[in-house]
Amino acid sequence: MEIIYIGSRGGHPVTTLTEYQRVTIVIALLAISVFLTYYFHTVLMLGTVFSHFFYIPIILTALWWEKRSILVAIFLGGLVVVSSFLYRPDILTLNDYGRALMFVVIAFVVASLSEQLKRREQEVKKQRDLVQRYLDVAAVLLVVIDANHTIRLINRRGCELLGYREEELIGKDWFATVVPEASRKTRRQDFDAAIANNAAFPGRRESPVVTRSGDELILAWQDTVLTGDDGQPGAVIGSGADITDRIMAEEALRAAHDEANLYLDIMAHDINNANAVSLGYADLLVDMLEGKEREMIRKLRGGISRSIEIIQNVSTIRRLHSHETTAKPVDLDAIIRAEIAHHPDARIVYDGKPVGVMADDLLSEVFANLIGNSIKFGDPGVEISVRVKKGDETVRVSVEDTGPGVPDAVKPILFTRFARGTSSRSGKGLGLYITRTLIERYGGRVWVEDRVPGRPEEGAAFRFTLFRSNRAREPPAPSAPAAPDRLIIARP
């Protein structure tokens, strides 16, 4: 198996010979070749020369200078032929000429292969340098770690992030160098398991590292296993983005959020207590006073009620934004009946139909806002109807009243934050904004229509949809012999 690491900086440096050293080596080898020829012919008086040695300078020259090796081969081939002709012309054979020709052929073949190899190396180097530039301009740490935990490649951003020079990291144990000691053993085990299973940990995860200065950073880490030509895992390439500042900001924001919630809880508790006491005294004074003073107390009581409503809206919005609740099956009929019971003095008609919907315990706020608006903005004799229509997958709920209605110009913005109606009693718009937010949170939608189409002055119809729960059957109906479409009427 072979894993190729991209980038010349990914391995140990290789010592190369200078041009002067190469020339010196070839000249020395040629001198040895001349000496061997002389020695075999004049001293040993042999008809053959140990010419296998001649292939060494020919091959080296071909590897270093390609086609120039042909000149060396011609020189050595000529040396064999001329030497045999001068010293032992009687034994000069066809084998000597064939040997000289073989030198030239070998030089040509090796030179051609050397040229092809160098072109291939140049192409690889070009691609390698291009990829290395891509890695270096990446805004995240990129590192290749061998199966034996050794760092084989790391990009410029990684070096800057960790505070090391590249040569200080290459060849070092990744876990011993940059992983905090507290998590080092676990991280090693996870790494070894990824190599063994040829599957890295899925998705992103938070991974701490230690810089050269001892600072700890949090990286959003993601990695994948590299395999060799034989398909066997041999390394892991990982990337990490520094999210330390974001984590610290989130922790600071969370602490500030908790502190703000604490203040809100204290304020809501204390203000509600004060409002409850004030409301109690206001109720006593209404019964004790008459005339102008009694009307002033009624207005005071209305102001206290609005303060209680504001506190309730703020608490509801906070719960909405805190994601404390999730949709679950709830009994819509029970919620509607409970809200109607809070308004014993109002005329409310409800077509009771037991049905389960997907919502949460804040669904009652929807009916509190819609029924409360109808009572607040309607005349003293306003009539309110609550209707439930079941579909295959959804339930449509309508809250209709005989009040002043909603002008067409106001309808499109009625459920936006701080939107107000046109009457003198219009509120701050938070109630309907909360209603829309809740319904959309449950996956439904809410809108307003004229109770009598085309005649807004005859009352409004607030409608919204909810998904039915997936229970196998609806809640059982009461055992009393009442008709399924019975009416609940609360009268003054």
GROMACS .gro file of C-alpha atoms in nm:
model
  492
    1MET     CA    1   0.000   0.000   0.000
    2GLU     CA    2   0.119   0.350  -0.081
    3ILE     CA    3  -0.017   0.682   0.044
    4ILE     CA    4   0.110   0.981  -0.156
    5TYR     CA    5   0.126   1.306   0.039
    6ILE     CA    6   0.079   1.616  -0.167
    7GLY     CA    7   0.344   1.884  -0.126
    8SER     CA    8   0.719   1.872  -0.108
    9ARG     CA    9   0.686   1.997   0.250
   10GLY     CA   10   0.503   1.680   0.344
   11GLY     CA   11   0.810   1.462   0.393
   12HIS     CA   12   1.170   1.466   0.501
   13PRO     CA   13   1.419   1.658   0.286
   14VAL     CA   14   1.615   1.458   0.025
   15THR     CA   15   1.984   1.537  -0.032
   16THR     CA   16   2.063   1.599  -0.402
   17LEU     CA   17   2.399   1.619  -0.578
   18THR     CA   18   2.524   1.941  -0.730
   19GLU     CA   19   2.620   1.966  -1.097
   20TYR     CA   20   2.989   1.978  -1.006
   21GLN     CA   21   2.960   1.660  -0.799
   22ARG     CA   22   2.784   1.477  -1.082
   23VAL     CA   23   3.051   1.575  -1.337
   24THR     CA   24   3.323   1.465  -1.095
   25ILE     CA   25   3.158   1.125  -1.044
   26VAL     CA   26   3.119   1.060  -1.418
   27ILE     CA   27   3.479   1.164  -1.495
   28ALA     CA   28   3.602   0.934  -1.219
   29LEU     CA   29   3.398   0.644  -1.355
   30LEU     CA   30   3.529   0.705  -1.708
   31ALA     CA   31   3.884   0.712  -1.576
   32ILE     CA   32   3.825   0.379  -1.401
   33SER     CA   33   3.684   0.239  -1.728
   34VAL     CA   34   3.999   0.344  -1.916
   35PHE     CA   35   4.217   0.190  -1.647
   36LEU     CA   36   4.022  -0.139  -1.656
   37THR     CA   37   4.058  -0.158  -2.033
   38TYR     CA   38   4.431  -0.099  -2.012
   39TYR     CA   39   4.470  -0.345  -1.724
   40PHE     CA   40   4.282  -0.629  -1.892
   41HIS     CA   41   4.457  -0.591  -2.230
   42THR     CA   42   4.819  -0.507  -2.139
   43VAL     CA   43   4.867  -0.646  -1.792
   44LEU     CA   44   4.642  -0.951  -1.789
   45MET     CA   45   4.676  -1.003  -2.164
   46LEU     CA   46   4.309  -1.103  -2.189
   47GLY     CA   47   4.097  -1.064  -2.497
   48THR     CA   48   3.791  -0.950  -2.298
   49VAL     CA   49   3.736  -0.652  -2.078
   50PHE     CA   50   3.519  -0.635  -1.769
   51SER     CA   51   3.279  -0.414  -1.963
   52HIS     CA   52   2.978  -0.462  -1.730
   53PHE     CA   53   3.127  -0.181  -1.526
   54PHE     CA   54   3.084   0.053  -1.824
   55TYR     CA   55   2.707   0.048  -1.782
   56ILE     CA   56   2.738   0.244  -1.457
   57PRO     CA   57   2.863   0.576  -1.608
   58ILE     CA   58   2.630   0.527  -1.908
   59ILE     CA   59   2.319   0.487  -1.691
   60LEU     CA   60   2.414   0.766  -1.449
   61THR     CA   61   2.477   1.006  -1.737
   62ALA     CA   62   2.142   0.909  -1.892
   63LEU     CA   63   1.961   0.974  -1.564
   64TRP     CA   64   2.131   1.308  -1.507
   65TRP     CA   65   2.169   1.449  -1.859
   66GLU     CA   66   1.948   1.224  -2.079
   67LYS     CA   67   2.079   1.215  -2.440
   68ARG     CA   68   2.432   1.317  -2.345
   69SER     CA   69   2.477   0.961  -2.226
   70ILE     CA   70   2.497   0.854  -2.594
   71LEU     CA   71   2.829   1.039  -2.621
   72VAL     CA   72   2.955   0.853  -2.314
   73ALA     CA   73   2.835   0.523  -2.465
   74ILE     CA   74   3.014   0.596  -2.795
   75PHE     CA   75   3.331   0.684  -2.605
   76LEU     CA   76   3.326   0.362  -2.402
   77GLY     CA   77   3.229   0.148  -2.702
   78GLY     CA   78   3.507   0.302  -2.904
   79LEU     CA   79   3.744   0.244  -2.615
   80VAL     CA   80   3.671  -0.129  -2.621
   81VAL     CA   81   3.713  -0.159  -2.999
   82VAL     CA   82   4.023   0.064  -3.028
   83SER     CA   83   4.190  -0.098  -2.731
   84SER     CA   84   4.136  -0.444  -2.872
   85PHE     CA   85   4.264  -0.329  -3.212
   86LEU     CA   86   4.579  -0.170  -3.065
   87TYR     CA   87   4.674  -0.429  -2.807
   88ARG     CA   88   4.531  -0.758  -2.941
   89PRO     CA   89   4.422  -0.711  -3.301
   90ASP     CA   90   4.435  -1.085  -3.353
   91ILE     CA   91   4.140  -1.153  -3.124
   92LEU     CA   92   3.912  -0.861  -3.227
   93THR     CA   93   3.574  -1.025  -3.286
   94LEU     CA   94   3.218  -0.938  -3.377
   95ASN     CA   95   3.135  -0.958  -3.007
   96ASP     CA   96   3.341  -0.642  -2.944
   97TYR     CA   97   3.145  -0.447  -3.203
   98GLY     CA   98   2.818  -0.583  -3.065
   99ARG     CA   99   2.916  -0.476  -2.715
  100ALA     CA  100   2.993  -0.123  -2.833
  101LEU     CA  101   2.658  -0.107  -3.008
  102MET     CA  102   2.484  -0.232  -2.693
  103PHE     CA  103   2.635   0.057  -2.497
  104VAL     CA  104   2.474   0.305  -2.737
  105VAL     CA  105   2.137   0.122  -2.728
  106ILE     CA  106   2.132   0.115  -2.347
  107ALA     CA  107   2.224   0.484  -2.334
  108PHE     CA  108   1.941   0.571  -2.574
  109VAL     CA  109   1.679   0.362  -2.390
  110VAL     CA  110   1.772   0.488  -2.043
  111ALA     CA  111   1.790   0.848  -2.168
  112SER     CA  112   1.441   0.819  -2.319
  113LEU     CA  113   1.301   0.672  -1.998
  114SER     CA  114   1.475   0.943  -1.797
  115GLU     CA  115   1.318   1.216  -2.011
  116GLN     CA  116   0.972   1.064  -1.967
  117LEU     CA  117   1.027   1.031  -1.594
  118LYS     CA  118   1.139   1.392  -1.561
  119ARG     CA  119   0.839   1.515  -1.760
  120ARG     CA  120   0.613   1.315  -1.534
  121GLU     CA  121   0.787   1.456  -1.228
  122GLN     CA  122   0.742   1.808  -1.361
  123GLU     CA  123   0.372   1.749  -1.417
  124VAL     CA  124   0.334   1.600  -1.069
  125LYS     CA  125   0.529   1.890  -0.919
  126LYS     CA  126   0.311   2.138  -1.104
  127GLN     CA  127  -0.006   1.975  -0.976
  128ARG     CA  128   0.146   1.935  -0.631
  129ASP     CA  129   0.240   2.302  -0.611
  130LEU     CA  130  -0.106   2.401  -0.732
  131VAL     CA  131  -0.277   2.188  -0.468
  132GLN     CA  132  -0.038   2.315  -0.203
  133ARG     CA  133  -0.133   2.673  -0.292
  134TYR     CA  134  -0.498   2.577  -0.257
  135LEU     CA  135  -0.429   2.431   0.085
  136ASP     CA  136  -0.227   2.732   0.193
  137VAL     CA  137  -0.499   2.981   0.105
  138ALA     CA  138  -0.764   2.777   0.290
  139ALA     CA  139  -0.903   2.962   0.590
  140VAL     CA  140  -0.908   2.644   0.801
  141LEU     CA  141  -0.646   2.409   0.938
  142LEU     CA  142  -0.576   2.112   0.710
  143VAL     CA  143  -0.360   1.822   0.827
  144VAL     CA  144  -0.274   1.470   0.710
  145ILE     CA  145  -0.202   1.225   0.993
  146ASP     CA  146  -0.049   0.882   0.935
  147ALA     CA  147  -0.187   0.564   1.087
  148ASN     CA  148   0.100   0.585   1.338
  149HIS     CA  149  -0.025   0.933   1.448
  150THR     CA  150   0.253   1.118   1.261
  151ILE     CA  151   0.190   1.453   1.094
  152ARG     CA  152   0.271   1.423   0.723
  153LEU     CA  153   0.126   1.746   0.589
  154ILE     CA  154  -0.011   2.065   0.738
  155ASN     CA  155  -0.107   2.385   0.558
  156ARG     CA  156  -0.001   2.741   0.630
  157ARG     CA  157  -0.320   2.828   0.820
  158GLY     CA  158  -0.267   2.529   1.047
  159CYS     CA  159   0.086   2.642   1.130
  160GLU     CA  160  -0.033   2.995   1.201
  161LEU     CA  161  -0.318   2.869   1.417
  162LEU     CA  162  -0.099   2.638   1.625
  163GLY     CA  163   0.196   2.880   1.642
  164TYR     CA  164   0.455   2.640   1.497
  165ARG     CA  165   0.678   2.646   1.192
  166GLU     CA  166   0.602   2.372   0.945
  167GLU     CA  167   0.929   2.187   0.999
  168GLU     CA  168   0.851   2.177   1.372
  169LEU     CA  169   0.532   1.981   1.309
  170ILE     CA  170   0.616   1.750   1.018
  171GLY     CA  171   0.705   1.405   1.149
  172LYS     CA  172   0.576   1.478   1.502
  173ASP     CA  173   0.303   1.286   1.685
  174TRP     CA  174  -0.018   1.486   1.634
  175PHE     CA  175  -0.178   1.385   1.962
  176ALA     CA  176   0.133   1.433   2.175
  177THR     CA  177   0.201   1.772   2.018
  178VAL     CA  178  -0.130   1.958   1.986
  179VAL     CA  179  -0.406   1.758   2.162
  180PRO     CA  180  -0.480   1.850   2.527
  181GLU     CA  181  -0.367   1.581   2.768
  182ALA     CA  182  -0.714   1.543   2.920
  183SER     CA  183  -0.863   1.426   2.590
  184ARG     CA  184  -0.551   1.274   2.433
  185LYS     CA  185  -0.628   0.911   2.514
  186THR     CA  186  -0.988   0.929   2.391
  187ARG     CA  187  -0.889   1.108   2.072
  188ARG     CA  188  -0.621   0.847   1.998
  189GLN     CA  189  -0.875   0.570   2.044
  190ASP     CA  190  -1.122   0.740   1.811
  191PHE     CA  191  -0.848   0.788   1.552
  192ASP     CA  192  -0.735   0.426   1.569
  193ALA     CA  193  -1.096   0.310   1.540
  194ALA     CA  194  -1.143   0.525   1.228
  195ILE     CA  195  -0.832   0.372   1.069
  196ALA     CA  196  -0.936   0.019   1.166
  197ASN     CA  197  -1.293   0.061   1.036
  198ASN     CA  198  -1.198   0.277   0.737
  199ALA     CA  199  -1.468   0.522   0.846
  200ALA     CA  200  -1.414   0.859   1.014
  201PHE     CA  201  -1.648   1.005   1.274
  202PRO     CA  202  -1.952   1.138   1.082
  203GLY     CA  203  -2.030   1.509   1.074
  204ARG     CA  204  -1.865   1.797   1.253
  205ARG     CA  205  -1.764   1.801   1.617
  206GLU     CA  206  -1.593   2.038   1.856
  207SER     CA  207  -1.229   1.942   1.906
  208PRO     CA  208  -0.986   2.127   2.137
  209VAL     CA  209  -0.619   2.179   2.046
  210VAL     CA  210  -0.328   2.337   2.232
  211THR     CA  211  -0.106   2.596   2.065
  212ARG     CA  212   0.267   2.631   2.113
  213SER     CA  213   0.207   2.906   2.367
  214GLY     CA  214  -0.021   2.681   2.572
  215ASP     CA  215  -0.350   2.843   2.474
  216GLU     CA  216  -0.642   2.610   2.409
  217LEU     CA  217  -0.851   2.660   2.096
  218ILE     CA  218  -1.179   2.499   1.997
  219LEU     CA  219  -1.197   2.374   1.638
  220ALA     CA  220  -1.503   2.269   1.441
  221TRP     CA  221  -1.343   1.945   1.328
  222GLN     CA  222  -1.423   1.716   1.037
  223ASP     CA  223  -1.210   1.437   0.890
  224THR     CA  224  -1.203   1.150   0.644
  225VAL     CA  225  -0.990   0.840   0.599
  226LEU     CA  226  -0.738   0.820   0.311
  227THR     CA  227  -0.682   0.482   0.148
  228GLY     CA  228  -0.390   0.354  -0.059
  229ASP     CA  229  -0.387   0.186  -0.398
  230ASP     CA  230  -0.482  -0.143  -0.232
  231GLY     CA  231  -0.788   0.012  -0.069
  232GLN     CA  232  -0.644  -0.016   0.282
  233PRO     CA  233  -0.668   0.288   0.516
  234GLY     CA  234  -0.336   0.453   0.578
  235ALA     CA  235  -0.400   0.807   0.698
  236VAL     CA  236  -0.662   1.060   0.799
  237ILE     CA  237  -0.704   1.407   0.655
  238GLY     CA  238  -0.872   1.649   0.890
  239SER     CA  239  -0.989   2.008   0.875
  240GLY     CA  240  -1.059   2.239   1.165
  241ALA     CA  241  -1.206   2.590   1.176
  242ASP     CA  242  -1.131   2.802   1.480
  243ILE     CA  243  -1.460   2.866   1.663
  244THR     CA  244  -1.309   2.968   1.997
  245ASP     CA  245  -1.435   3.326   1.975
  246ARG     CA  246  -1.780   3.208   1.872
  247ILE     CA  247  -1.798   2.963   2.164
  248MET     CA  248  -1.691   3.233   2.407
  249ALA     CA  249  -1.945   3.476   2.260
  250GLU     CA  250  -2.220   3.214   2.287
  251GLU     CA  251  -2.130   3.145   2.649
  252ALA     CA  252  -2.133   3.518   2.727
  253LEU     CA  253  -2.464   3.558   2.546
  254ARG     CA  254  -2.608   3.260   2.732
  255ALA     CA  255  -2.497   3.407   3.064
  256ALA     CA  256  -2.648   3.744   2.973
  257HIS     CA  257  -2.968   3.573   2.861
  258ASP     CA  258  -2.994   3.383   3.190
  259GLU     CA  259  -2.931   3.701   3.386
  260ALA     CA  260  -3.194   3.891   3.186
  261ASN     CA  261  -3.442   3.610   3.243
  262LEU     CA  262  -3.371   3.625   3.614
  263TYR     CA  263  -3.448   3.996   3.619
  264LEU     CA  264  -3.764   3.938   3.415
  265ASP     CA  265  -3.878   3.665   3.653
  266ILE     CA  266  -3.821   3.891   3.952
  267MET     CA  267  -3.997   4.185   3.786
  268ALA     CA  268  -4.291   3.976   3.667
  269HIS     CA  269  -4.335   3.819   4.009
  270ASP     CA  270  -4.314   4.143   4.203
  271ILE     CA  271  -4.522   4.346   3.955
  272ASN     CA  272  -4.791   4.079   3.943
  273ASN     CA  273  -4.805   4.074   4.323
  274ALA     CA  274  -4.837   4.452   4.329
  275ASN     CA  275  -5.102   4.440   4.055
  276ALA     CA  276  -5.299   4.175   4.243
  277VAL     CA  277  -5.306   4.389   4.558
  278SER     CA  278  -5.399   4.702   4.359
  279LEU     CA  279  -5.670   4.515   4.171
  280GLY     CA  280  -5.816   4.388   4.498
  281TYR     CA  281  -5.835   4.737   4.647
  282ALA     CA  282  -5.977   4.873   4.321
  283ASP     CA  283  -6.258   4.615   4.333
  284LEU     CA  284  -6.338   4.716   4.691
  285LEU     CA  285  -6.344   5.087   4.602
  286VAL     CA  286  -6.573   5.027   4.302
  287ASP     CA  287  -6.835   4.888   4.540
  288MET     CA  288  -6.782   5.167   4.796
  289LEU     CA  289  -6.779   5.474   4.570
  290GLU     CA  290  -7.032   5.628   4.337
  291GLY     CA  291  -7.048   5.882   4.059
  292LYS     CA  292  -6.731   6.042   3.929
  293GLU     CA  293  -6.508   5.874   4.187
  294ARG     CA  294  -6.643   5.531   4.090
  295GLU     CA  295  -6.567   5.598   3.722
  296MET     CA  296  -6.212   5.700   3.810
  297ILE     CA  297  -6.162   5.373   4.001
  298ARG     CA  298  -6.295   5.179   3.702
  299LYS     CA  299  -6.033   5.346   3.481
  300LEU     CA  300  -5.768   5.268   3.741
  301ARG     CA  301  -5.881   4.907   3.742
  302GLY     CA  302  -5.855   4.901   3.360
  303GLY     CA  303  -5.500   5.029   3.375
  304ILE     CA  304  -5.405   4.758   3.624
  305SER     CA  305  -5.563   4.496   3.398
  306ARG     CA  306  -5.362   4.623   3.104
  307SER     CA  307  -5.045   4.600   3.315
  308ILE     CA  308  -5.127   4.237   3.395
  309GLU     CA  309  -5.187   4.172   3.024
  310ILE     CA  310  -4.848   4.324   2.932
  311ILE     CA  311  -4.667   4.108   3.186
  312GLN     CA  312  -4.848   3.801   3.050
  313ASN     CA  313  -4.753   3.890   2.688
  314VAL     CA  314  -4.388   3.941   2.779
  315SER     CA  315  -4.376   3.607   2.958
  316THR     CA  316  -4.537   3.434   2.661
  317ILE     CA  317  -4.295   3.589   2.409
  318ARG     CA  318  -4.002   3.488   2.627
  319ARG     CA  319  -4.123   3.129   2.638
  320LEU     CA  320  -4.169   3.133   2.261
  321HIS     CA  321  -3.812   3.244   2.202
  322SER     CA  322  -3.662   3.009   2.461
  323HIS     CA  323  -3.781   2.696   2.273
  324GLU     CA  324  -3.895   2.541   2.598
  325THR     CA  325  -4.191   2.362   2.442
  326THR     CA  326  -4.242   2.121   2.153
  327ALA     CA  327  -4.558   2.023   1.970
  328LYS     CA  328  -4.744   1.728   2.122
  329PRO     CA  329  -5.101   1.592   2.113
  330VAL     CA  330  -5.335   1.815   2.315
  331ASP     CA  331  -5.712   1.818   2.371
  332LEU     CA  332  -5.843   2.118   2.179
  333ASP     CA  333  -6.192   2.089   2.327
  334ALA     CA  334  -6.062   2.105   2.684
  335ILE     CA  335  -5.852   2.414   2.610
  336ILE     CA  336  -6.146   2.599   2.454
  337ARG     CA  337  -6.377   2.514   2.745
  338ALA     CA  338  -6.117   2.626   3.000
  339GLU     CA  339  -6.074   2.962   2.827
  340ILE     CA  340  -6.452   3.018   2.802
  341ALA     CA  341  -6.475   2.955   3.176
  342HIS     CA  342  -6.245   3.254   3.233
  343HIS     CA  343  -6.513   3.486   3.088
  344PRO     CA  344  -6.834   3.401   3.275
  345ASP     CA  345  -6.986   3.742   3.199
  346ALA     CA  346  -6.941   3.719   2.821
  347ARG     CA  347  -7.185   3.575   2.568
  348ILE     CA  348  -6.988   3.296   2.401
  349VAL     CA  349  -7.134   3.024   2.183
  350TYR     CA  350  -6.920   2.714   2.134
  351ASP     CA  351  -6.995   2.423   1.905
  352GLY     CA  352  -6.818   2.158   2.112
  353LYS     CA  353  -6.638   1.888   1.914
  354PRO     CA  354  -6.375   1.671   2.086
  355VAL     CA  355  -6.060   1.661   1.874
  356GLY     CA  356  -5.686   1.623   1.931
  357VAL     CA  357  -5.436   1.861   1.771
  358MET     CA  358  -5.058   1.903   1.766
  359ALA     CA  359  -4.970   2.201   1.987
  360ASP     CA  360  -4.841   2.267   2.339
  361ASP     CA  361  -4.952   2.429   2.664
  362LEU     CA  362  -4.928   2.776   2.508
  363LEU     CA  363  -5.226   2.706   2.279
  364SER     CA  364  -5.453   2.855   2.545
  365GLU     CA  365  -5.285   3.192   2.480
  366VAL     CA  366  -5.432   3.188   2.127
  367PHE     CA  367  -5.789   3.167   2.260
  368ALA     CA  368  -5.712   3.410   2.543
  369ASN     CA  369  -5.599   3.670   2.289
  370LEU     CA  370  -5.876   3.614   2.033
  371ILE     CA  371  -6.164   3.593   2.282
  372GLY     CA  372  -6.013   3.873   2.489
  373ASN     CA  373  -5.989   4.098   2.182
  374SER     CA  374  -6.353   4.034   2.091
  375ILE     CA  375  -6.463   4.127   2.442
  376LYS     CA  376  -6.230   4.429   2.470
  377PHE     CA  377  -6.311   4.589   2.135
  378GLY     CA  378  -6.675   4.484   2.109
  379ASP     CA  379  -6.981   4.656   2.248
  380PRO     CA  380  -7.117   4.546   2.587
  381GLY     CA  381  -7.358   4.312   2.409
  382VAL     CA  382  -7.104   4.158   2.172
  383GLU     CA  383  -7.167   3.795   2.083
  384ILE     CA  384  -6.876   3.552   2.025
  385SER     CA  385  -6.888   3.218   1.846
  386VAL     CA  386  -6.614   2.954   1.857
  387ARG     CA  387  -6.641   2.689   1.584
  388VAL     CA  388  -6.428   2.383   1.512
  389LYS     CA  389  -6.432   2.212   1.173
  390LYS     CA  390  -6.242   1.885   1.137
  391GLY     CA  391  -6.065   1.786   0.815
  392ASP     CA  392  -5.866   1.477   0.721
  393GLU     CA  393  -5.533   1.613   0.845
  394THR     CA  394  -5.611   1.957   0.987
  395VAL     CA  395  -5.864   2.133   1.207
  396ARG     CA  396  -5.995   2.480   1.128
  397VAL     CA  397  -6.094   2.693   1.426
  398SER     CA  398  -6.299   3.013   1.396
  399VAL     CA  399  -6.351   3.283   1.660
  400GLU     CA  400  -6.624   3.516   1.534
  401ASP     CA  401  -6.777   3.822   1.700
  402THR     CA  402  -7.040   4.087   1.632
  403GLY     CA  403  -6.808   4.372   1.719
  404PRO     CA  404  -6.690   4.664   1.502
  405GLY     CA  405  -6.494   4.436   1.269
  406VAL     CA  406  -6.155   4.490   1.103
  407PRO     CA  407  -6.121   4.735   0.809
  408ASP     CA  408  -5.982   4.592   0.488
  409ALA     CA  409  -5.677   4.822   0.505
  410VAL     CA  410  -5.581   4.679   0.845
  411LYS     CA  411  -5.630   4.309   0.771
  412PRO     CA  412  -5.291   4.247   0.596
  413ILE     CA  413  -5.088   4.388   0.889
  414LEU     CA  414  -5.310   4.293   1.179
  415PHE     CA  415  -5.089   4.003   1.298
  416THR     CA  416  -4.758   4.187   1.274
  417ARG     CA  417  -4.577   4.313   1.578
  418PHE     CA  418  -4.710   4.644   1.719
  419ALA     CA  419  -4.981   4.663   1.450
  420ARG     CA  420  -5.285   4.851   1.583
  421GLY     CA  421  -5.642   4.879   1.479
  422THR     CA  422  -5.829   5.200   1.405
  423SER     CA  423  -6.049   5.226   1.714
  424SER     CA  424  -5.962   5.431   2.019
  425ARG     CA  425  -5.930   5.113   2.221
  426SER     CA  426  -5.670   4.952   1.999
  427GLY     CA  427  -5.388   4.789   2.194
  428LYS     CA  428  -5.018   4.747   2.123
  429GLY     CA  429  -5.068   4.460   1.881
  430LEU     CA  430  -4.868   4.206   2.082
  431GLY     CA  431  -5.161   3.972   2.141
  432LEU     CA  432  -5.228   3.901   1.775
  433TYR     CA  433  -4.857   3.886   1.701
  434ILE     CA  434  -4.823   3.616   1.968
  435THR     CA  435  -5.123   3.437   1.819
  436ARG     CA  436  -4.967   3.427   1.473
  437THR     CA  437  -4.629   3.319   1.611
  438LEU     CA  438  -4.784   3.031   1.803
  439ILE     CA  439  -5.000   2.907   1.516
  440GLU     CA  440  -4.706   2.915   1.275
  441ARG     CA  441  -4.495   2.735   1.534
  442TYR     CA  442  -4.750   2.455   1.529
  443GLY     CA  443  -4.735   2.442   1.148
  444GLY     CA  444  -5.068   2.614   1.082
  445ARG     CA  445  -5.172   2.957   0.957
  446VAL     CA  446  -5.401   3.232   1.086
  447TRP     CA  447  -5.601   3.501   0.909
  448VAL     CA  448  -5.895   3.736   0.960
  449GLU     CA  449  -6.212   3.772   0.751
  450ASP     CA  450  -6.541   3.955   0.771
  451ARG     CA  451  -6.801   3.764   0.972
  452VAL     CA  452  -7.046   3.861   0.700
  453PRO     CA  453  -6.854   3.862   0.368
  454GLY     CA  454  -6.816   4.214   0.228
  455ARG     CA  455  -6.952   4.383   0.543
  456PRO     CA  456  -6.664   4.443   0.788
  457GLU     CA  457  -6.877   4.663   1.012
  458GLU     CA  458  -7.081   4.357   1.117
  459GLY     CA  459  -6.797   4.181   1.294
  460ALA     CA  460  -6.473   3.989   1.240
  461ALA     CA  461  -6.396   3.620   1.200
  462PHE     CA  462  -6.049   3.508   1.312
  463ARG     CA  463  -5.962   3.169   1.167
  464PHE     CA  464  -5.662   2.942   1.204
  465THR     CA  465  -5.561   2.585   1.125
  466LEU     CA  466  -5.386   2.318   1.331
  467PHE     CA  467  -5.266   1.970   1.246
  468ARG     CA  468  -5.463   1.686   1.394
  469SER     CA  469  -5.278   1.456   1.630
  470ASN     CA  470  -5.197   1.102   1.517
  471ARG     CA  471  -5.391   0.926   1.787
  472ALA     CA  472  -5.578   0.618   1.676
  473ARG     CA  473  -5.909   0.752   1.798
  474GLU     CA  474  -6.059   1.076   1.916
  475PRO     CA  475  -6.114   1.145   2.288
  476PRO     CA  476  -6.432   0.972   2.405
  477ALA     CA  477  -6.745   1.183   2.414
  478PRO     CA  478  -6.914   1.248   2.752
  479SER     CA  479  -7.158   0.984   2.862
  480ALA     CA  480  -7.440   1.236   2.897
  481PRO     CA  481  -7.709   1.202   2.625
  482ALA     CA  482  -7.621   1.535   2.468
  483ALA     CA  483  -7.621   1.589   2.092
  484PRO     CA  484  -7.278   1.602   1.922
  485ASP     CA  485  -7.338   1.964   1.814
  486ARG     CA  486  -7.441   2.090   2.160
  487LEU     CA  487  -7.389   2.459   2.240
  488ILE     CA  488  -7.221   2.607   2.544
  489ILE     CA  489  -7.352   2.957   2.609
  490ALA     CA  490  -7.211   3.188   2.875
  491ARG     CA  491  -7.446   3.478   2.941
  492PRO     CA  492  -7.418   3.784   3.159
   0.00000   0.00000   0.00000
